[in-house]
JSON list of C-alpha atoms in Angstrom, two decimals:
[
{"chain": "A", "resi": 1, "resn": "GLY", "atom": "CA", "xyz": [49.08, 97.84, 106.20]},
{"chain": "A", "resi": 2, "resn": "GLU", "atom": "CA", "xyz": [49.32, 97.66, 102.41]},
{"chain": "A", "resi": 3, "resn": "ALA", "atom": "CA", "xyz": [53.01, 98.53, 102.40]},
{"chain": "A", "resi": 4, "resn": "ASP", "atom": "CA", "xyz": [53.74, 95.76, 104.91]},
{"chain": "A", "resi": 5, "resn": "ALA", "atom": "CA", "xyz": [51.80, 93.28, 102.78]},
{"chain": "A", "resi": 6, "resn": "MET", "atom": "CA", "xyz": [53.76, 94.32, 99.68]},
{"chain": "A", "resi": 7, "resn": "VAL", "atom": "CA", "xyz": [57.08, 93.93, 101.49]},
{"chain": "A", "resi": 8, "resn": "THR", "atom": "CA", "xyz": [56.07, 90.48, 102.72]},
{"chain": "A", "resi": 9, "resn": "TRP", "atom": "CA", "xyz": [54.97, 89.44, 99.23]},
{"chain": "A", "resi": 10, "resn": "LYS", "atom": "CA", "xyz": [58.21, 90.74, 97.68]},
{"chain": "A", "resi": 11, "resn": "ARG", "atom": "CA", "xyz": [60.34, 88.82, 100.19]},
{"chain": "A", "resi": 12, "resn": "GLU", "atom": "CA", "xyz": [58.36, 85.61, 99.67]},
{"chain": "A", "resi": 13, "resn": "GLU", "atom": "CA", "xyz": [58.50, 85.96, 95.88]},
{"chain": "A", "resi": 14, "resn": "THR", "atom": "CA", "xyz": [62.26, 86.60, 95.97]},
{"chain": "A", "resi": 15, "resn": "ALA", "atom": "CA", "xyz": [62.81, 83.53, 98.15]},
{"chain": "A", "resi": 16, "resn": "ALA", "atom": "CA", "xyz": [60.62, 81.35, 95.90]},
{"chain": "A", "resi": 17, "resn": "ARG", "atom": "CA", "xyz": [62.44, 82.47, 92.75]},
{"chain": "A", "resi": 18, "resn": "HIS", "atom": "CA", "xyz": [65.84, 81.89, 94.32]},
{"chain": "A", "resi": 19, "resn": "ALA", "atom": "CA", "xyz": [64.69, 78.43, 95.43]},
{"chain": "A", "resi": 20, "resn": "ALA", "atom": "CA", "xyz": [63.73, 77.65, 91.82]},
{"chain": "A", "resi": 21, "resn": "ALA", "atom": "CA", "xyz": [67.12, 78.87, 90.60]},
{"chain": "A", "resi": 22, "resn": "LEU", "atom": "CA", "xyz": [68.92, 76.73, 93.18]},
{"chain": "A", "resi": 23, "resn": "ARG", "atom": "CA", "xyz": [66.85, 73.69, 92.23]},
{"chain": "A", "resi": 24, "resn": "ILE", "atom": "CA", "xyz": [67.52, 74.12, 88.51]},
{"chain": "A", "resi": 25, "resn": "LEU", "atom": "CA", "xyz": [71.00, 75.68, 88.39]},
{"chain": "A", "resi": 26, "resn": "GLY", "atom": "CA", "xyz": [72.28, 74.67, 91.82]},
{"chain": "A", "resi": 27, "resn": "ARG", "atom": "CA", "xyz": [75.29, 72.68, 90.70]},
{"chain": "A", "resi": 28, "resn": "TRP", "atom": "CA", "xyz": [76.67, 75.75, 88.92]},
{"chain": "A", "resi": 29, "resn": "LEU", "atom": "CA", "xyz": [75.83, 78.33, 91.59]},
{"chain": "A", "resi": 30, "resn": "PRO", "atom": "CA", "xyz": [77.91, 79.42, 94.57]},
{"chain": "A", "resi": 31, "resn": "ALA", "atom": "CA", "xyz": [76.08, 79.79, 97.87]},
{"chain": "A", "resi": 32, "resn": "GLN", "atom": "CA", "xyz": [73.90, 82.91, 97.64]},
{"chain": "A", "resi": 33, "resn": "ALA", "atom": "CA", "xyz": [71.48, 84.55, 100.02]},
{"chain": "A", "resi": 34, "resn": "PRO", "atom": "CA", "xyz": [68.05, 85.26, 98.45]},
{"chain": "A", "resi": 35, "resn": "ARG", "atom": "CA", "xyz": [68.09, 89.04, 98.78]},
{"chain": "A", "resi": 36, "resn": "SER", "atom": "CA", "xyz": [67.40, 90.36, 95.28]},
{"chain": "A", "resi": 37, "resn": "PHE", "atom": "CA", "xyz": [65.77, 89.55, 91.98]},
{"chain": "A", "resi": 38, "resn": "HIS", "atom": "CA", "xyz": [69.05, 88.64, 90.28]},
{"chain": "A", "resi": 39, "resn": "LEU", "atom": "CA", "xyz": [71.95, 86.27, 90.74]},
{"chain": "A", "resi": 40, "resn": "TRP", "atom": "CA", "xyz": [75.42, 85.74, 89.34]},
{"chain": "A", "resi": 41, "resn": "LEU", "atom": "CA", "xyz": [76.00, 82.56, 87.37]},
{"chain": "A", "resi": 42, "resn": "PRO", "atom": "CA", "xyz": [79.72, 81.70, 87.10]},
{"chain": "A", "resi": 43, "resn": "LEU", "atom": "CA", "xyz": [80.50, 80.08, 83.77]},
{"chain": "A", "resi": 44, "resn": "PRO", "atom": "CA", "xyz": [82.43, 76.80, 83.80]},
{"chain": "A", "resi": 45, "resn": "GLU", "atom": "CA", "xyz": [85.18, 75.97, 81.34]},
{"chain": "A", "resi": 46, "resn": "PRO", "atom": "CA", "xyz": [85.23, 76.09, 78.36]},
{"chain": "A", "resi": 47, "resn": "TRP", "atom": "CA", "xyz": [82.55, 78.82, 78.19]},
{"chain": "A", "resi": 48, "resn": "ARG", "atom": "CA", "xyz": [83.40, 82.35, 77.14]},
{"chain": "A", "resi": 49, "resn": "THR", "atom": "CA", "xyz": [80.98, 84.97, 78.41]},
{"chain": "A", "resi": 50, "resn": "ASP", "atom": "CA", "xyz": [80.11, 86.36, 74.97]},
{"chain": "A", "resi": 51, "resn": "GLU", "atom": "CA", "xyz": [79.46, 82.86, 73.59]},
{"chain": "A", "resi": 52, "resn": "PHE", "atom": "CA", "xyz": [77.18, 81.97, 76.50]},
{"chain": "A", "resi": 53, "resn": "VAL", "atom": "CA", "xyz": [75.19, 85.20, 76.16]},
{"chain": "A", "resi": 54, "resn": "SER", "atom": "CA", "xyz": [74.81, 84.63, 72.41]},
{"chain": "A", "resi": 55, "resn": "GLN", "atom": "CA", "xyz": [73.81, 80.98, 72.68]},
{"chain": "A", "resi": 56, "resn": "ALA", "atom": "CA", "xyz": [71.35, 81.77, 75.49]},
{"chain": "A", "resi": 57, "resn": "ARG", "atom": "CA", "xyz": [69.70, 84.33, 73.20]},
{"chain": "A", "resi": 58, "resn": "THR", "atom": "CA", "xyz": [69.24, 81.69, 70.49]},
{"chain": "A", "resi": 59, "resn": "ARG", "atom": "CA", "xyz": [67.22, 79.81, 73.13]},
{"chain": "A", "resi": 60, "resn": "LYS", "atom": "CA", "xyz": [65.15, 82.94, 73.84]},
{"chain": "A", "resi": 61, "resn": "VAL", "atom": "CA", "xyz": [66.80, 83.61, 77.20]},
{"chain": "A", "resi": 62, "resn": "VAL", "atom": "CA", "xyz": [68.47, 86.96, 77.83]},
{"chain": "A", "resi": 63, "resn": "VAL", "atom": "CA", "xyz": [71.30, 87.16, 80.35]},
{"chain": "A", "resi": 64, "resn": "SER", "atom": "CA", "xyz": [73.74, 90.02, 80.88]},
{"chain": "A", "resi": 65, "resn": "PRO", "atom": "CA", "xyz": [77.51, 89.67, 80.62]},
{"chain": "A", "resi": 66, "resn": "SER", "atom": "CA", "xyz": [79.38, 90.69, 83.76]},
{"chain": "A", "resi": 67, "resn": "GLU", "atom": "CA", "xyz": [81.34, 93.28, 81.75]},
{"chain": "A", "resi": 68, "resn": "GLU", "atom": "CA", "xyz": [78.24, 95.48, 81.70]},
{"chain": "A", "resi": 69, "resn": "PHE", "atom": "CA", "xyz": [78.49, 95.90, 85.47]},
{"chain": "A", "resi": 70, "resn": "VAL", "atom": "CA", "xyz": [82.20, 96.60, 85.82]},
{"chain": "A", "resi": 71, "resn": "VAL", "atom": "CA", "xyz": [83.20, 100.07, 86.96]},
{"chain": "A", "resi": 72, "resn": "GLY", "atom": "CA", "xyz": [86.44, 101.59, 85.76]},
{"chain": "A", "resi": 73, "resn": "ARG", "atom": "CA", "xyz": [89.24, 99.31, 84.63]},
{"chain": "A", "resi": 74, "resn": "GLU", "atom": "CA", "xyz": [88.50, 96.41, 86.94]},
{"chain": "A", "resi": 75, "resn": "SER", "atom": "CA", "xyz": [88.41, 92.97, 85.36]},
{"chain": "A", "resi": 76, "resn": "ALA", "atom": "CA", "xyz": [85.03, 91.33, 84.94]},
{"chain": "A", "resi": 77, "resn": "PRO", "atom": "CA", "xyz": [84.23, 88.03, 86.63]},
{"chain": "A", "resi": 78, "resn": "HIS", "atom": "CA", "xyz": [83.69, 85.07, 84.32]},
{"chain": "A", "resi": 79, "resn": "ALA", "atom": "CA", "xyz": [79.93, 85.10, 84.88]},
{"chain": "A", "resi": 80, "resn": "VAL", "atom": "CA", "xyz": [76.56, 86.30, 83.66]},
{"chain": "A", "resi": 81, "resn": "ARG", "atom": "CA", "xyz": [73.81, 88.08, 85.56]},
{"chain": "A", "resi": 82, "resn": "VAL", "atom": "CA", "xyz": [70.49, 86.26, 85.60]},
{"chain": "A", "resi": 83, "resn": "CYS", "atom": "CA", "xyz": [67.44, 88.37, 86.38]},
{"chain": "A", "resi": 84, "resn": "LEU", "atom": "CA", "xyz": [64.87, 86.43, 88.38]},
{"chain": "A", "resi": 85, "resn": "GLY", "atom": "CA", "xyz": [62.25, 89.15, 88.47]},
{"chain": "A", "resi": 86, "resn": "ALA", "atom": "CA", "xyz": [61.89, 90.17, 84.81]},
{"chain": "A", "resi": 87, "resn": "THR", "atom": "CA", "xyz": [59.22, 87.62, 84.01]},
{"chain": "A", "resi": 88, "resn": "SER", "atom": "CA", "xyz": [55.84, 87.85, 85.67]},
{"chain": "A", "resi": 89, "resn": "SER", "atom": "CA", "xyz": [55.35, 84.13, 86.27]},
{"chain": "A", "resi": 90, "resn": "ARG", "atom": "CA", "xyz": [57.45, 81.58, 88.12]},
{"chain": "A", "resi": 91, "resn": "ALA", "atom": "CA", "xyz": [56.60, 78.95, 85.50]},
{"chain": "A", "resi": 92, "resn": "ARG", "atom": "CA", "xyz": [58.12, 81.07, 82.74]},
{"chain": "A", "resi": 93, "resn": "LEU", "atom": "CA", "xyz": [61.16, 81.79, 84.93]},
{"chain": "A", "resi": 94, "resn": "GLU", "atom": "CA", "xyz": [61.66, 78.06, 85.52]},
{"chain": "A", "resi": 95, "resn": "GLU", "atom": "CA", "xyz": [61.41, 77.42, 81.78]},
{"chain": "A", "resi": 96, "resn": "GLY", "atom": "CA", "xyz": [64.16, 79.96, 81.12]},
{"chain": "A", "resi": 97, "resn": "LEU", "atom": "CA", "xyz": [66.34, 78.62, 83.93]},
{"chain": "A", "resi": 98, "resn": "GLY", "atom": "CA", "xyz": [65.88, 75.13, 82.49]},
{"chain": "A", "resi": 99, "resn": "ARG", "atom": "CA", "xyz": [67.12, 76.35, 79.12]},
{"chain": "A", "resi": 100, "resn": "LEU", "atom": "CA", "xyz": [70.20, 77.80, 80.79]},
{"chain": "A", "resi": 101, "resn": "ALA", "atom": "CA", "xyz": [70.82, 74.49, 82.59]},
{"chain": "A", "resi": 102, "resn": "GLU", "atom": "CA", "xyz": [70.56, 72.61, 79.29]},
{"chain": "A", "resi": 103, "resn": "LEU", "atom": "CA", "xyz": [73.00, 75.03, 77.70]},
{"chain": "A", "resi": 104, "resn": "LEU", "atom": "CA", "xyz": [75.50, 74.60, 80.54]},
{"chain": "A", "resi": 105, "resn": "GLU", "atom": "CA", "xyz": [75.12, 70.82, 80.35]},
{"chain": "A", "resi": 106, "resn": "GLU", "atom": "CA", "xyz": [75.65, 70.70, 76.58]},
{"chain": "A", "resi": 107, "resn": "GLY", "atom": "CA", "xyz": [78.59, 73.12, 76.48]},
{"chain": "A", "resi": 108, "resn": "PRO", "atom": "CA", "xyz": [79.39, 75.67, 73.79]},
{"chain": "A", "resi": 109, "resn": "GLU", "atom": "CA", "xyz": [78.74, 74.98, 70.14]},
{"chain": "A", "resi": 110, "resn": "PRO", "atom": "CA", "xyz": [81.92, 74.42, 68.15]},
{"chain": "A", "resi": 111, "resn": "SER", "atom": "CA", "xyz": [83.29, 77.66, 66.74]},
{"chain": "A", "resi": 112, "resn": "LEU", "atom": "CA", "xyz": [82.97, 78.12, 63.02]},
{"chain": "A", "resi": 113, "resn": "SER", "atom": "CA", "xyz": [86.06, 80.32, 63.01]},
{"chain": "A", "resi": 114, "resn": "GLY", "atom": "CA", "xyz": [88.36, 77.42, 63.85]},
{"chain": "A", "resi": 115, "resn": "TYR", "atom": "CA", "xyz": [89.61, 78.86, 67.12]}
]
């Protein structure tokens, strides 16, 4: 019975974390089924993946660039992977998702290189 209880808990926790992500990041997310502890966040213009990853880190949020998941010579989608299960509490997850939403809303910082 313990295994069944763990499976039920895991499914409920996954659904709750996806619901939080949809509530906070919904306008930037494509329709996704809550099946895992991660999601793909497509980046709107004018974001570059490396800039988004870097600026998220300055806000103490770690996301992974899609390039890390590409096999072979395929092109990477213009997106980042957001892990919903890395933090132990939903409150902390929601705080991080909120920081990502703020970053998306504000847009990238102007480049110091002039490009």
